[in-house]
Amino acid sequence: MEAAAKTFFTSKYYAVAGASQSPHKFGYKVLHWYHEHSLLAIPITPSQPSISIASTTYPTIPSPSALSHPTETSLSIITQPSITKTILKEAKEAGVPAVWLQPGSFDDEGLEYAIREFKAGVGGDGGRGGEGWCVLVDGESCMQAAKEETREKL
């Protein structure tokens, strides 16, 4: 899973399915994490036209099929497992190479699909936190490992 997490952070763009305007929800917290790390992240939510973080307003898109650069975008997913299955299928059809399933966003079938169908599928048991692989807990170290690996290849 660590290799998949490193691969996840080699994308040029990022998206957050289940993004929220509410600072108390994980969809906001994950989008904010990308914002804090200066990573271009597109919020995916059909329920609102934009999400604001600090002084930045991000226009939203309704689904992974609306991504401008899907083959260069890694996708964090923070939705209920039943919705995650639909998001995964749309992301696969759009050509998204990597997905990160936040704790609580998947069932066994969804996790198996993500690992099998994407170049990198991150989720499930492991990571540094007690609830499984989480961008908020594991993202920093995985992003740094990806940068180091890229530097070594040059």
GROMACS .gro file of N, CA and C in nm:
model
  462
    1MET      N    1   0.083  -0.120   0.000
    1MET     CA    2   0.000   0.000   0.000
    1MET      C    3   0.087   0.126   0.000
    2GLU      N    4   0.203   0.117   0.063
    2GLU     CA    5   0.292   0.233   0.066
    2GLU      C    6   0.336   0.273  -0.075
    3ALA      N    7   0.363   0.175  -0.160
    3ALA     CA    8   0.401   0.204  -0.299
    3ALA      C    9   0.287   0.272  -0.372
    4ALA      N   10   0.165   0.227  -0.349
    4ALA     CA   11   0.047   0.289  -0.411
    4ALA      C   12   0.032   0.433  -0.364
    5ALA      N   13   0.056   0.456  -0.235
    5ALA     CA   14   0.045   0.592  -0.180
    5ALA      C   15   0.149   0.685  -0.243
    6LYS      N   16   0.270   0.633  -0.265
    6LYS     CA   17   0.373   0.715  -0.331
    6LYS      C   18   0.330   0.745  -0.475
    7THR      N   19   0.279   0.646  -0.545
    7THR     CA   20   0.234   0.665  -0.683
    7THR      C   21   0.122   0.769  -0.687
    8PHE      N   22   0.033   0.764  -0.591
    8PHE     CA   23  -0.077   0.861  -0.583
    8PHE      C   24  -0.024   1.004  -0.590
    9PHE      N   25   0.087   1.030  -0.522
    9PHE     CA   26   0.141   1.165  -0.515
    9PHE      C   27   0.236   1.201  -0.629
   10THR      N   28   0.232   1.126  -0.737
   10THR     CA   29   0.310   1.163  -0.855
   10THR      C   30   0.224   1.235  -0.959
   11SER      N   31   0.098   1.253  -0.931
   11SER     CA   32   0.008   1.322  -1.026
   11SER      C   33   0.032   1.472  -1.027
   12LYS      N   34  -0.006   1.533  -1.137
   12LYS     CA   35   0.004   1.678  -1.152
   12LYS      C   36  -0.114   1.749  -1.084
   13TYR      N   37  -0.230   1.682  -1.085
   13TYR     CA   38  -0.352   1.739  -1.031
   13TYR      C   39  -0.414   1.643  -0.930
   14TYR      N   40  -0.505   1.699  -0.846
   14TYR     CA   41  -0.576   1.621  -0.746
   14TYR      C   42  -0.722   1.663  -0.746
   15ALA      N   43  -0.806   1.574  -0.701
   15ALA     CA   44  -0.948   1.604  -0.687
   15ALA      C   45  -0.998   1.539  -0.559
   16VAL      N   46  -1.105   1.596  -0.503
   16VAL     CA   47  -1.162   1.546  -0.379
   16VAL      C   48  -1.311   1.522  -0.400
   17ALA      N   49  -1.348   1.395  -0.411
   17ALA     CA   50  -1.490   1.358  -0.424
   17ALA      C   51  -1.550   1.354  -0.284
   18GLY      N   52  -1.657   1.429  -0.266
   18GLY     CA   53  -1.719   1.440  -0.135
   18GLY      C   54  -1.672   1.566  -0.063
   19ALA      N   55  -1.613   1.659  -0.138
   19ALA     CA   56  -1.568   1.786  -0.081
   19ALA      C   57  -1.688   1.859  -0.020
   20SER      N   58  -1.661   1.935   0.084
   20SER     CA   59  -1.767   2.004   0.156
   20SER      C   60  -1.724   2.145   0.193
   21GLN      N   61  -1.820   2.234   0.210
   21GLN     CA   62  -1.794   2.370   0.257
   21GLN      C   63  -1.789   2.373   0.409
   22SER      N   64  -1.835   2.269   0.476
   22SER     CA   65  -1.840   2.267   0.622
   22SER      C   66  -1.704   2.228   0.681
   23PRO      N   67  -1.640   2.318   0.756
   23PRO     CA   68  -1.508   2.289   0.813
   23PRO      C   69  -1.505   2.168   0.907
   24HIS      N   70  -1.621   2.123   0.953
   24HIS     CA   71  -1.627   2.010   1.044
   24HIS      C   72  -1.629   1.875   0.972
   25LYS      N   73  -1.648   1.877   0.841
   25LYS     CA   74  -1.657   1.753   0.764
   25LYS      C   75  -1.521   1.717   0.703
   26PHE      N   76  -1.498   1.587   0.689
   26PHE     CA   77  -1.370   1.542   0.635
   26PHE      C   78  -1.351   1.582   0.489
   27GLY      N   79  -1.460   1.600   0.415
   27GLY     CA   80  -1.448   1.647   0.278
   27GLY      C   81  -1.386   1.786   0.270
   28TYR      N   82  -1.411   1.868   0.368
   28TYR     CA   83  -1.349   2.001   0.377
   28TYR      C   84  -1.204   1.987   0.425
   29LYS      N   85  -1.185   1.904   0.527
   29LYS     CA   86  -1.051   1.889   0.586
   29LYS      C   87  -0.950   1.835   0.485
   30VAL      N   88  -0.992   1.740   0.402
   30VAL     CA   89  -0.900   1.685   0.302
   30VAL      C   90  -0.872   1.790   0.194
   31LEU      N   91  -0.974   1.858   0.147
   31LEU     CA   92  -0.952   1.965   0.048
   31LEU      C   93  -0.860   2.073   0.106
   32HIS      N   94  -0.881   2.107   0.230
   32HIS     CA   95  -0.796   2.206   0.298
   32HIS      C   96  -0.651   2.156   0.307
   33TRP      N   97  -0.632   2.027   0.330
   33TRP     CA   98  -0.497   1.970   0.335
   33TRP      C   99  -0.426   1.993   0.202
   34TYR      N  100  -0.492   1.967   0.092
   34TYR     CA  101  -0.432   1.993  -0.039
   34TYR      C  102  -0.399   2.141  -0.056
   35HIS      N  103  -0.492   2.226  -0.014
   35HIS     CA  104  -0.472   2.371  -0.022
   35HIS      C  105  -0.347   2.413   0.058
   36GLU      N  106  -0.335   2.363   0.180
   36GLU     CA  107  -0.220   2.395   0.265
   36GLU      C  108  -0.087   2.349   0.205
   37HIS      N  109  -0.091   2.242   0.127
   37HIS     CA  110   0.030   2.187   0.067
   37HIS      C  111   0.052   2.238  -0.076
   38SER      N  112  -0.024   2.340  -0.114
   38SER     CA  113  -0.013   2.403  -0.246
   38SER      C  114  -0.027   2.304  -0.361
   39LEU      N  115  -0.114   2.208  -0.344
   39LEU     CA  116  -0.145   2.110  -0.449
   39LEU      C  117  -0.277   2.148  -0.512
   40LEU      N  118  -0.279   2.158  -0.644
   40LEU     CA  119  -0.400   2.195  -0.714
   40LEU      C  120  -0.504   2.084  -0.697
   41ALA      N  121  -0.612   2.114  -0.627
   41ALA     CA  122  -0.717   2.016  -0.601
   41ALA      C  123  -0.853   2.070  -0.645
   42ILE      N  124  -0.926   1.987  -0.715
   42ILE     CA  125  -1.059   2.024  -0.764
   42ILE      C  126  -1.162   1.956  -0.675
   43PRO      N  127  -1.252   2.032  -0.614
   43PRO     CA  128  -1.358   1.969  -0.535
   43PRO      C  129  -1.467   1.909  -0.625
   44ILE      N  130  -1.506   1.788  -0.592
   44ILE     CA  131  -1.614   1.721  -0.665
   44ILE      C  132  -1.733   1.709  -0.571
   45THR      N  133  -1.838   1.780  -0.604
   45THR     CA  134  -1.963   1.772  -0.530
   45THR      C  135  -2.073   1.830  -0.618
   46PRO      N  136  -2.178   1.755  -0.640
   46PRO     CA  137  -2.286   1.808  -0.724
   46PRO      C  138  -2.378   1.906  -0.650
   47SER      N  139  -2.358   1.921  -0.518
   47SER     CA  140  -2.454   1.998  -0.439
   47SER      C  141  -2.423   2.146  -0.424
   48GLN      N  142  -2.305   2.191  -0.464
   48GLN     CA  143  -2.275   2.334  -0.454
   48GLN      C  144  -2.180   2.378  -0.564
   49PRO      N  145  -2.190   2.503  -0.608
   49PRO     CA  146  -2.110   2.550  -0.722
   49PRO      C  147  -1.964   2.581  -0.689
   50SER      N  148  -1.934   2.607  -0.561
   50SER     CA  149  -1.797   2.639  -0.523
   50SER      C  150  -1.776   2.611  -0.375
   51ILE      N  151  -1.647   2.602  -0.337
   51ILE     CA  152  -1.609   2.585  -0.197
   51ILE      C  153  -1.496   2.683  -0.170
   52SER      N  154  -1.507   2.756  -0.059
   52SER     CA  155  -1.404   2.853  -0.023
   52SER      C  156  -1.319   2.803   0.092
   53ILE      N  157  -1.187   2.819   0.075
   53ILE     CA  158  -1.091   2.787   0.180
   53ILE      C  159  -0.998   2.907   0.191
   54ALA      N  160  -0.990   2.962   0.310
   54ALA     CA  161  -0.914   3.086   0.332
   54ALA      C  162  -0.964   3.190   0.232
   55SER      N  163  -0.877   3.248   0.152
   55SER     CA  164  -0.919   3.350   0.057
   55SER      C  165  -0.935   3.295  -0.084
   56THR      N  166  -0.935   3.162  -0.097
   56THR     CA  167  -0.946   3.099  -0.229
   56THR      C  168  -1.082   3.033  -0.245
   57THR      N  169  -1.146   3.059  -0.358
   57THR     CA  170  -1.272   2.993  -0.391
   57THR      C  171  -1.245   2.896  -0.504
   58TYR      N  172  -1.280   2.770  -0.481
   58TYR     CA  173  -1.261   2.665  -0.579
   58TYR      C  174  -1.394   2.632  -0.645
   59PRO      N  175  -1.406   2.646  -0.777
   59PRO     CA  176  -1.528   2.600  -0.843
   59PRO      C  177  -1.534   2.448  -0.834
   60THR      N  178  -1.652   2.395  -0.816
   60THR     CA  179  -1.668   2.249  -0.806
   60THR      C  180  -1.709   2.190  -0.940
   61ILE      N  181  -1.692   2.059  -0.950
   61ILE     CA  182  -1.744   1.984  -1.063
   61ILE      C  183  -1.834   1.874  -1.007
   62PRO      N  184  -1.929   1.824  -1.086
   62PRO     CA  185  -2.026   1.729  -1.032
   62PRO      C  186  -1.978   1.584  -1.020
   63SER      N  187  -1.877   1.545  -1.101
   63SER     CA  188  -1.833   1.405  -1.099
   63SER      C  189  -1.695   1.392  -1.162
   64PRO      N  190  -1.629   1.278  -1.143
   64PRO     CA  191  -1.497   1.258  -1.205
   64PRO      C  192  -1.498   1.268  -1.357
   65SER      N  193  -1.611   1.241  -1.419
   65SER     CA  194  -1.618   1.250  -1.565
   65SER      C  195  -1.603   1.395  -1.615
   66ALA      N  196  -1.615   1.493  -1.526
   66ALA     CA  197  -1.601   1.634  -1.562
   66ALA      C  198  -1.459   1.687  -1.540
   67LEU      N  199  -1.367   1.603  -1.497
   67LEU     CA  200  -1.228   1.647  -1.477
   67LEU      C  201  -1.166   1.692  -1.609
   68SER      N  202  -1.093   1.802  -1.606
   68SER     CA  203  -1.027   1.853  -1.726
   68SER      C  204  -0.909   1.767  -1.769
   69HIS      N  205  -0.837   1.713  -1.673
   69HIS     CA  206  -0.717   1.633  -1.701
   69HIS      C  207  -0.723   1.502  -1.622
   70PRO      N  208  -0.819   1.416  -1.650
   70PRO     CA  209  -0.837   1.297  -1.566
   70PRO      C  210  -0.715   1.204  -1.562
   71THR      N  211  -0.642   1.192  -1.671
   71THR     CA  212  -0.528   1.100  -1.673
   71THR      C  213  -0.408   1.153  -1.594
   72GLU      N  214  -0.418   1.279  -1.550
   72GLU     CA  215  -0.311   1.340  -1.470
   72GLU      C  216  -0.360   1.376  -1.331
   73THR      N  217  -0.474   1.318  -1.290
   73THR     CA  218  -0.538   1.354  -1.164
   73THR      C  219  -0.550   1.234  -1.071
   74SER      N  220  -0.503   1.250  -0.947
   74SER     CA  221  -0.527   1.152  -0.842
   74SER      C  222  -0.649   1.197  -0.764
   75LEU      N  223  -0.732   1.102  -0.724
   75LEU     CA  224  -0.862   1.133  -0.665
   75LEU      C  225  -0.875   1.081  -0.522
   76SER      N  226  -0.896   1.172  -0.428
   76SER     CA  227  -0.930   1.136  -0.290
   76SER      C  228  -1.082   1.121  -0.282
   77ILE      N  229  -1.125   1.016  -0.212
   77ILE     CA  230  -1.270   0.991  -0.203
   77ILE      C  231  -1.313   0.989  -0.058
   78ILE      N  232  -1.411   1.075  -0.028
   78ILE     CA  233  -1.467   1.085   0.106
   78ILE      C  234  -1.619   1.083   0.092
   79THR      N  235  -1.673   0.972   0.051
   79THR     CA  236  -1.818   0.957   0.035
   79THR      C  237  -1.861   0.827   0.102
   80GLN      N  238  -1.990   0.808   0.113
   80GLN     CA  239  -2.042   0.682   0.168
   80GLN      C  240  -2.009   0.569   0.072
   81PRO      N  241  -1.987   0.447   0.124
   81PRO     CA  242  -1.949   0.335   0.037
   81PRO      C  243  -2.038   0.315  -0.085
   82SER      N  244  -2.167   0.333  -0.073
   82SER     CA  245  -2.256   0.313  -0.188
   82SER      C  246  -2.230   0.417  -0.297
   83ILE      N  247  -2.196   0.539  -0.260
   83ILE     CA  248  -2.164   0.644  -0.356
   83ILE      C  249  -2.022   0.623  -0.410
   84THR      N  250  -1.932   0.576  -0.325
   84THR     CA  251  -1.794   0.552  -0.366
   84THR      C  252  -1.788   0.457  -0.485
   85LYS      N  253  -1.870   0.356  -0.486
   85LYS     CA  254  -1.870   0.260  -0.598
   85LYS      C  255  -1.897   0.330  -0.731
   86THR      N  256  -1.993   0.420  -0.732
   86THR     CA  257  -2.024   0.496  -0.853
   86THR      C  258  -1.909   0.587  -0.891
   87ILE      N  259  -1.851   0.655  -0.793
   87ILE     CA  260  -1.738   0.745  -0.816
   87ILE      C  261  -1.620   0.667  -0.875
   88LEU      N  262  -1.592   0.549  -0.820
   88LEU     CA  263  -1.481   0.467  -0.869
   88LEU      C  264  -1.501   0.429  -1.015
   89LYS      N  265  -1.621   0.387  -1.049
   89LYS     CA  266  -1.648   0.348  -1.188
   89LYS      C  267  -1.635   0.467  -1.283
   90GLU      N  268  -1.686   0.583  -1.243
   90GLU     CA  269  -1.673   0.703  -1.326
   90GLU      C  270  -1.526   0.743  -1.341
   91ALA      N  271  -1.451   0.733  -1.232
   91ALA     CA  272  -1.309   0.769  -1.235
   91ALA      C  273  -1.232   0.674  -1.327
   92LYS      N  274  -1.263   0.547  -1.320
   92LYS     CA  275  -1.198   0.448  -1.406
   92LYS      C  276  -1.228   0.478  -1.553
   93GLU      N  277  -1.353   0.502  -1.585
   93GLU     CA  278  -1.393   0.533  -1.722
   93GLU      C  279  -1.327   0.661  -1.773
   94ALA      N  280  -1.305   0.758  -1.685
   94ALA     CA  281  -1.245   0.886  -1.723
   94ALA      C  282  -1.093   0.873  -1.742
   95GLY      N  283  -1.033   0.767  -1.685
   95GLY     CA  284  -0.889   0.748  -1.699
   95GLY      C  285  -0.806   0.794  -1.581
   96VAL      N  286  -0.870   0.819  -1.467
   96VAL     CA  287  -0.798   0.857  -1.345
   96VAL      C  288  -0.703   0.743  -1.307
   97PRO      N  289  -0.574   0.773  -1.283
   97PRO     CA  290  -0.479   0.665  -1.255
   97PRO      C  291  -0.473   0.617  -1.110
   98ALA      N  292  -0.510   0.706  -1.014
   98ALA     CA  293  -0.491   0.671  -0.873
   98ALA      C  294  -0.604   0.725  -0.788
   99VAL      N  295  -0.643   0.645  -0.688
   99VAL     CA  296  -0.748   0.685  -0.595
   99VAL      C  297  -0.702   0.658  -0.452
  100TRP      N  298  -0.750   0.742  -0.362
  100TRP     CA  299  -0.722   0.725  -0.219
  100TRP      C  300  -0.857   0.720  -0.149
  101LEU      N  301  -0.892   0.605  -0.093
  101LEU     CA  302  -1.019   0.587  -0.024
  101LEU      C  303  -1.000   0.619   0.124
  102GLN      N  304  -1.057   0.728   0.168
  102GLN     CA  305  -1.046   0.768   0.307
  102GLN      C  306  -1.120   0.667   0.396
  103PRO      N  307  -1.078   0.652   0.523
  103PRO     CA  308  -1.148   0.561   0.614
  103PRO      C  309  -1.298   0.592   0.617
  104GLY      N  310  -1.378   0.487   0.610
  104GLY     CA  311  -1.523   0.500   0.613
  104GLY      C  312  -1.587   0.520   0.478
  105SER      N  313  -1.506   0.534   0.372
  105SER     CA  314  -1.562   0.563   0.240
  105SER      C  315  -1.583   0.439   0.154
  106PHE      N  316  -1.550   0.322   0.205
  106PHE     CA  317  -1.553   0.203   0.120
  106PHE      C  318  -1.594   0.080   0.199
  107ASP      N  319  -1.638  -0.020   0.125
  107ASP     CA  320  -1.658  -0.153   0.180
  107ASP      C  321  -1.555  -0.244   0.114
  108ASP      N  322  -1.557  -0.372   0.145
  108ASP     CA  323  -1.458  -0.465   0.088
  108ASP      C  324  -1.460  -0.465  -0.064
  109GLU      N  325  -1.580  -0.464  -0.122
  109GLU     CA  326  -1.593  -0.465  -0.268
  109GLU      C  327  -1.532  -0.339  -0.331
  110GLY      N  328  -1.557  -0.224  -0.271
  110GLY     CA  329  -1.503  -0.098  -0.322
  110GLY      C  330  -1.351  -0.094  -0.314
  111LEU      N  331  -1.295  -0.141  -0.202
  111LEU     CA  332  -1.150  -0.141  -0.185
  111LEU      C  333  -1.086  -0.237  -0.285
  112GLU      N  334  -1.142  -0.355  -0.301
  112GLU     CA  335  -1.089  -0.452  -0.397
  112GLU      C  336  -1.092  -0.396  -0.538
  113TYR      N  337  -1.200  -0.328  -0.574
  113TYR     CA  338  -1.211  -0.267  -0.707
  113TYR      C  339  -1.102  -0.161  -0.726
  114ALA      N  340  -1.082  -0.076  -0.627
  114ALA     CA  341  -0.982   0.030  -0.636
  114ALA      C  342  -0.842  -0.027  -0.654
  115ILE      N  343  -0.809  -0.129  -0.578
  115ILE     CA  344  -0.675  -0.189  -0.587
  115ILE      C  345  -0.656  -0.259  -0.721
  116ARG      N  346  -0.760  -0.324  -0.768
  116ARG     CA  347  -0.751  -0.401  -0.893
  116ARG      C  348  -0.754  -0.313  -1.019
  117GLU      N  349  -0.834  -0.208  -1.019
  117GLU     CA  350  -0.863  -0.134  -1.142
  117GLU      C  351  -0.779  -0.008  -1.165
  118PHE      N  352  -0.707   0.038  -1.066
  118PHE     CA  353  -0.630   0.161  -1.081
  118PHE      C  354  -0.481   0.132  -1.070
  119LYS      N  355  -0.402   0.218  -1.129
  119LYS     CA  356  -0.256   0.206  -1.119
  119LYS      C  357  -0.217   0.207  -0.971
  120ALA      N  358  -0.288   0.289  -0.893
  120ALA     CA  359  -0.266   0.295  -0.749
  120ALA      C  360  -0.400   0.311  -0.680
  121GLY      N  361  -0.430   0.219  -0.591
  121GLY     CA  362  -0.549   0.227  -0.508
  121GLY      C  363  -0.506   0.223  -0.363
  122VAL      N  364  -0.532   0.331  -0.289
  122VAL     CA  365  -0.489   0.341  -0.150
  122VAL      C  366  -0.612   0.334  -0.061
  123GLY      N  367  -0.604   0.255   0.045
  123GLY     CA  368  -0.713   0.246   0.141
  123GLY      C  369  -0.699   0.120   0.224
  124GLY      N  370  -0.785   0.107   0.321
  124GLY     CA  371  -0.784  -0.013   0.403
  124GLY      C  372  -0.693   0.000   0.523
  125ASP      N  373  -0.659  -0.114   0.581
  125ASP     CA  374  -0.576  -0.119   0.701
  125ASP      C  375  -0.434  -0.071   0.672
  126GLY      N  376  -0.373  -0.011   0.773
  126GLY     CA  377  -0.235   0.035   0.759
  126GLY      C  378  -0.225   0.184   0.780
  127GLY      N  379  -0.114   0.238   0.737
  127GLY     CA  380  -0.089   0.379   0.760
  127GLY      C  381  -0.049   0.403   0.904
  128ARG      N  382  -0.030   0.528   0.938
  128ARG     CA  383   0.017   0.562   1.073
  128ARG      C  384  -0.097   0.579   1.173
  129GLY      N  385  -0.217   0.604   1.125
  129GLY     CA  386  -0.330   0.626   1.215
  129GLY      C  387  -0.398   0.494   1.251
  130GLY      N  388  -0.486   0.499   1.345
  130GLY     CA  389  -0.554   0.379   1.390
  130GLY      C  390  -0.673   0.338   1.305
  131GLU      N  391  -0.713   0.423   1.209
  131GLU     CA  392  -0.832   0.392   1.132
  131GLU      C  393  -0.803   0.354   0.988
  132GLY      N  394  -0.677   0.341   0.951
  132GLY     CA  395  -0.641   0.306   0.815
  132GLY      C  396  -0.577   0.422   0.742
  133TRP      N  397  -0.544   0.399   0.616
  133TRP     CA  398  -0.476   0.499   0.534
  133TRP      C  399  -0.561   0.625   0.520
  134CYS      N  400  -0.503   0.738   0.560
  134CYS     CA  401  -0.575   0.866   0.559
  134CYS      C  402  -0.481   0.974   0.507
  135VAL      N  403  -0.527   1.053   0.412
  135VAL     CA  404  -0.446   1.162   0.358
  135VAL      C  405  -0.404   1.257   0.469
  136LEU      N  406  -0.493   1.284   0.563
  136LEU     CA  407  -0.463   1.379   0.670
  136LEU      C  408  -0.351   1.329   0.761
  137VAL      N  409  -0.338   1.200   0.777
  137VAL     CA  410  -0.238   1.141   0.865
  137VAL      C  411  -0.114   1.096   0.787
  138ASP      N  412  -0.135   1.033   0.673
  138ASP     CA  413  -0.027   0.971   0.597
  138ASP      C  414   0.019   1.050   0.475
  139GLY      N  415  -0.057   1.150   0.437
  139GLY     CA  416  -0.028   1.223   0.314
  139GLY      C  417   0.108   1.288   0.310
  140GLU      N  418   0.145   1.354   0.417
  140GLU     CA  419   0.273   1.426   0.422
  140GLU      C  420   0.391   1.331   0.396
  141SER      N  421   0.398   1.222   0.468
  141SER     CA  422   0.511   1.130   0.452
  141SER      C  423   0.509   1.062   0.315
  142CYS      N  424   0.393   1.029   0.265
  142CYS     CA  425   0.383   0.966   0.133
  142CYS      C  426   0.420   1.063   0.022
  143MET      N  427   0.380   1.189   0.037
  143MET     CA  428   0.414   1.290  -0.062
  143MET      C  429   0.566   1.313  -0.064
  144GLN      N  430   0.627   1.319   0.053
  144GLN     CA  431   0.772   1.337   0.060
  144GLN      C  432   0.845   1.217   0.002
  145ALA      N  433   0.796   1.097   0.030
  145ALA     CA  434   0.859   0.976  -0.025
  145ALA      C  435   0.850   0.975  -0.177
  146ALA      N  436   0.739   1.021  -0.231
  146ALA     CA  437   0.722   1.028  -0.377
  146ALA      C  438   0.821   1.128  -0.437
  147LYS      N  439   0.839   1.242  -0.372
  147LYS     CA  440   0.934   1.344  -0.419
  147LYS      C  441   1.077   1.289  -0.416
  148GLU      N  442   1.114   1.221  -0.309
  148GLU     CA  443   1.248   1.164  -0.297
  148GLU      C  444   1.272   1.059  -0.404
  149GLU      N  445   1.173   0.974  -0.426
  149GLU     CA  446   1.187   0.869  -0.528
  149GLU      C  447   1.203   0.930  -0.667
  150THR      N  448   1.131   1.037  -0.693
  150THR     CA  449   1.141   1.104  -0.822
  150THR      C  450   1.280   1.166  -0.839
  151ARG      N  451   1.331   1.227  -0.733
  151ARG     CA  452   1.466   1.286  -0.738
  151ARG      C  453   1.573   1.180  -0.764
  152GLU      N  454   1.558   1.064  -0.702
  152GLU     CA  455   1.655   0.955  -0.718
  152GLU      C  456   1.657   0.904  -0.862
  153LYS      N  457   1.543   0.908  -0.929
  153LYS     CA  458   1.535   0.860  -1.067
  153LYS      C  459   1.600   0.957  -1.166
  154LEU      N  460   1.612   1.085  -1.125
  154LEU     CA  461   1.671   1.185  -1.215
  154LEU      C  462   1.818   1.177  -1.221
   0.00000   0.00000   0.00000
